[in-house]
PDB file of C-alpha atoms in Angstrom:
ATOM      1  CA  GLN A   1      89.835  93.618  93.642  1.00 92.00           C
ATOM      2  CA  VAL A   2      93.412  93.162  94.876  1.00 96.00           C
ATOM      3  CA  GLN A   3      94.458  89.549  95.407  1.00 98.00           C
ATOM      4  CA  LEU A   4      96.966  88.845  98.177  1.00 98.00           C
ATOM      5  CA  VAL A   5      98.752  85.537  98.782  1.00 98.00           C
ATOM      6  CA  GLU A   6     100.972  85.011 101.808  1.00 98.00           C
ATOM      7  CA  SER A   7     103.759  82.501 102.224  1.00 97.00           C
ATOM      8  CA  GLY A   8     106.680  81.765 104.520  1.00 98.00           C
ATOM      9  CA  GLY A   9     104.990  80.802 107.755  1.00 96.00           C
ATOM     10  CA  GLY A  10     106.069  77.812 109.789  1.00 97.00           C
ATOM     11  CA  SER A  11     107.173  76.521 113.163  1.00 98.00           C
ATOM     12  CA  VAL A  12     110.322  77.754 114.878  1.00 98.00           C
ATOM     13  CA  GLN A  13     111.828  77.790 118.331  1.00 98.00           C
ATOM     14  CA  ALA A  14     111.993  80.929 120.417  1.00 98.00           C
ATOM     15  CA  GLY A  15     114.846  83.132 119.313  1.00 98.00           C
ATOM     16  CA  GLY A  16     114.558  81.939 115.738  1.00 98.00           C
ATOM     17  CA  PHE A  17     113.535  83.813 112.628  1.00 98.00           C
ATOM     18  CA  LEU A  18     111.134  83.638 109.710  1.00 98.00           C
ATOM     19  CA  ARG A  19     110.511  85.728 106.619  1.00 98.00           C
ATOM     20  CA  LEU A  20     106.973  86.153 105.392  1.00 98.00           C
ATOM     21  CA  SER A  21     106.103  87.165 101.846  1.00 98.00           C
ATOM     22  CA  CYS A  22     102.914  88.475 100.307  1.00 98.00           C
ATOM     23  CA  ALA A  23     102.387  88.555  96.556  1.00 98.00           C
ATOM     24  CA  ALA A  24      99.877  91.159  95.390  1.00 98.00           C
ATOM     25  CA  SER A  25      98.033  91.188  92.079  1.00 97.00           C
ATOM     26  CA  GLU A  26      98.626  94.931  91.716  1.00 96.00           C
ATOM     27  CA  SER A  27     100.313  97.844  93.404  1.00 95.00           C
ATOM     28  CA  THR A  28      98.569  99.729  96.202  1.00 96.00           C
ATOM     29  CA  TYR A  29      99.451 102.781  98.279  1.00 96.00           C
ATOM     30  CA  CYS A  30      99.700 100.885 101.537  1.00 97.00           C
ATOM     31  CA  MET A  31     100.441  97.329 102.559  1.00 98.00           C
ATOM     32  CA  GLY A  32     100.610  95.842 106.002  1.00 98.00           C
ATOM     33  CA  TRP A  33     100.859  92.791 108.197  1.00 98.00           C
ATOM     34  CA  PHE A  34      98.320  91.887 110.850  1.00 98.00           C
ATOM     35  CA  ARG A  35      98.082  88.890 113.133  1.00 98.00           C
ATOM     36  CA  GLN A  36      95.449  87.092 115.130  1.00 97.00           C
ATOM     37  CA  ALA A  37      96.000  84.471 117.796  1.00 96.00           C
ATOM     38  CA  PRO A  38      93.212  82.110 118.894  1.00 91.00           C
ATOM     39  CA  GLY A  39      90.831  83.850 121.254  1.00 93.00           C
ATOM     40  CA  LYS A  40      92.439  87.251 120.720  1.00 95.00           C
ATOM     41  CA  GLU A  41      91.586  90.289 118.660  1.00 95.00           C
ATOM     42  CA  ARG A  42      93.407  91.026 115.448  1.00 95.00           C
ATOM     43  CA  GLU A  43      96.543  93.095 115.998  1.00 95.00           C
ATOM     44  CA  GLY A  44      98.327  95.388 113.582  1.00 97.00           C
ATOM     45  CA  VAL A  45     101.989  94.415 113.233  1.00 98.00           C
ATOM     46  CA  ALA A  46     103.464  96.797 110.676  1.00 98.00           C
ATOM     47  CA  THR A  47     102.539  98.929 107.687  1.00 98.00           C
ATOM     48  CA  ILE A  48     104.480 100.450 104.814  1.00 98.00           C
ATOM     49  CA  THR A  49     103.545 103.004 102.177  1.00 97.00           C
ATOM     50  CA  ILE A  50     104.582 102.820  98.557  1.00 97.00           C
ATOM     51  CA  LYS A  51     107.220 105.442  99.383  1.00 97.00           C
ATOM     52  CA  GLY A  52     108.605 103.309 102.203  1.00 96.00           C
ATOM     53  CA  ARG A  53     107.220 105.042 105.291  1.00 97.00           C
ATOM     54  CA  THR A  54     106.770 102.450 108.008  1.00 97.00           C
ATOM     55  CA  GLU A  55     104.867 102.013 111.247  1.00 97.00           C
ATOM     56  CA  TYR A  56     105.328  99.213 113.781  1.00 98.00           C
ATOM     57  CA  ALA A  57     103.464  97.906 116.774  1.00 97.00           C
ATOM     58  CA  ASP A  58     105.429  98.439 119.986  1.00 97.00           C
ATOM     59  CA  SER A  59     105.485  94.685 120.565  1.00 97.00           C
ATOM     60  CA  VAL A  60     107.609  94.051 117.455  1.00 98.00           C
ATOM     61  CA  LYS A  61     109.809  97.149 117.225  1.00 98.00           C
ATOM     62  CA  GLY A  62     113.467  96.220 116.931  1.00 97.00           C
ATOM     63  CA  ARG A  63     112.663  92.604 116.024  1.00 98.00           C
ATOM     64  CA  PHE A  64     110.515  92.773 112.880  1.00 98.00           C
ATOM     65  CA  THR A  65     111.221  94.626 109.640  1.00 98.00           C
ATOM     66  CA  ILE A  66     108.622  95.319 106.976  1.00 98.00           C
ATOM     67  CA  SER A  67     109.684  95.984 103.399  1.00 98.00           C
ATOM     68  CA  ARG A  68     108.255  95.888  99.912  1.00 98.00           C
ATOM     69  CA  ASP A  69     109.475  95.408  96.373  1.00 97.00           C
ATOM     70  CA  ASN A  70     107.269  97.690  94.291  1.00 96.00           C
ATOM     71  CA  ALA A  71     108.555  96.253  91.009  1.00 96.00           C
ATOM     72  CA  LYS A  72     107.379  92.802  92.073  1.00 96.00           C
ATOM     73  CA  ASN A  73     104.271  93.919  94.011  1.00 97.00           C
ATOM     74  CA  THR A  74     105.565  91.897  96.926  1.00 98.00           C
ATOM     75  CA  LEU A  75     105.514  92.630 100.638  1.00 98.00           C
ATOM     76  CA  TYR A  76     107.874  91.097 103.192  1.00 98.00           C
ATOM     77  CA  LEU A  77     108.105  90.748 106.940  1.00 98.00           C
ATOM     78  CA  GLN A  78     111.453  89.726 108.405  1.00 98.00           C
ATOM     79  CA  MET A  79     110.829  88.413 111.902  1.00 98.00           C
ATOM     80  CA  ASN A  80     113.831  87.954 114.193  1.00 98.00           C
ATOM     81  CA  SER A  81     114.140  87.006 117.868  1.00 98.00           C
ATOM     82  CA  LEU A  82     110.752  85.349 117.726  1.00 98.00           C
ATOM     83  CA  LYS A  83     108.857  84.778 120.963  1.00 98.00           C
ATOM     84  CA  PRO A  84     106.059  82.328 121.797  1.00 97.00           C
ATOM     85  CA  GLU A  85     103.686  85.292 122.039  1.00 96.00           C
ATOM     86  CA  ASP A  86     104.310  85.955 118.326  1.00 98.00           C
ATOM     87  CA  THR A  87     102.385  82.780 117.545  1.00 98.00           C
ATOM     88  CA  ALA A  88      99.409  83.708 115.367  1.00 98.00           C
ATOM     89  CA  MET A  89      97.928  83.641 111.907  1.00 98.00           C
ATOM     90  CA  TYR A  90      99.617  86.426 109.963  1.00 98.00           C
ATOM     91  CA  HIS A  91      97.618  88.230 107.302  1.00 98.00           C
ATOM     92  CA  CYS A  92      98.763  90.548 104.564  1.00 98.00           C
ATOM     93  CA  ALA A  93      96.522  93.527 103.834  1.00 98.00           C
ATOM     94  CA  ALA A  94      96.411  96.375 101.347  1.00 97.00           C
ATOM     95  CA  ASP A  95      94.619  99.672 100.992  1.00 95.00           C
ATOM     96  CA  ARG A  96      94.561 102.335  98.312  1.00 94.00           C
ATOM     97  CA  LEU A  97      93.979 105.365 100.534  1.00 92.00           C
ATOM     98  CA  PHE A  98      95.149 105.026 104.145  1.00 90.00           C
ATOM     99  CA  CYS A  99      98.162 103.587 105.904  1.00 94.00           C
ATOM    100  CA  LEU A 100      97.980 103.348 109.668  1.00 90.00           C
ATOM    101  CA  LEU A 101      97.956 100.304 111.929  1.00 89.00           C
ATOM    102  CA  ARG A 102      94.427 101.270 112.952  1.00 87.00           C
ATOM    103  CA  THR A 103      93.266 101.542 109.311  1.00 82.00           C
ATOM    104  CA  ASN A 104      90.488  99.213 108.344  1.00 88.00           C
ATOM    105  CA  PHE A 105      92.301  97.767 105.333  1.00 95.00           C
ATOM    106  CA  ARG A 106      90.139  96.924 102.365  1.00 96.00           C
ATOM    107  CA  TYR A 107      91.949  93.911 100.906  1.00 97.00           C
ATOM    108  CA  TRP A 108      93.088  90.844 102.847  1.00 97.00           C
ATOM    109  CA  GLY A 109      94.972  87.637 102.240  1.00 98.00           C
ATOM    110  CA  GLN A 110      94.039  84.245 103.686  1.00 97.00           C
ATOM    111  CA  GLY A 111      96.956  84.201 106.085  1.00 97.00           C
ATOM    112  CA  THR A 112      99.968  82.088 106.946  1.00 98.00           C
ATOM    113  CA  GLN A 113     100.479  80.425 110.333  1.00 98.00           C
ATOM    114  CA  VAL A 114     103.472  81.247 112.506  1.00 98.00           C
ATOM    115  CA  THR A 115     104.107  79.067 115.541  1.00 98.00           C
ATOM    116  CA  VAL A 116     106.904  79.782 118.001  1.00 98.00           C
ATOM    117  CA  SER A 117     107.707  77.181 120.636  1.00 97.00           C
ATOM    118  CA  SER A 118     109.555  77.852 123.883  1.00 94.00           C
TER     119      SER A 118
END
């Protein structure tokens, strides 16, 4: 069982930035960020393999950057130029086998709230 703990969420104004972190109990092939706003379906934000291959949702390309520190088993999400529509609970996820935004990730964190005001 992989344990994932997110941190770094908060409230910012539109145009601002936040950096999310996710500490994992062990290394996995793939890690990713997903988000869910009230009343909406969960949305894949970005994924990254252990080799550094990344995939982004169109809605965040050019604004968000996913990265990982394999030595520390830590995942990051740098979020710039934040918009009110980015408001959601952001979850870290991990999987040992697959690494696509549409992957049904096996391991999930509890989430960290991001709120962007206009």
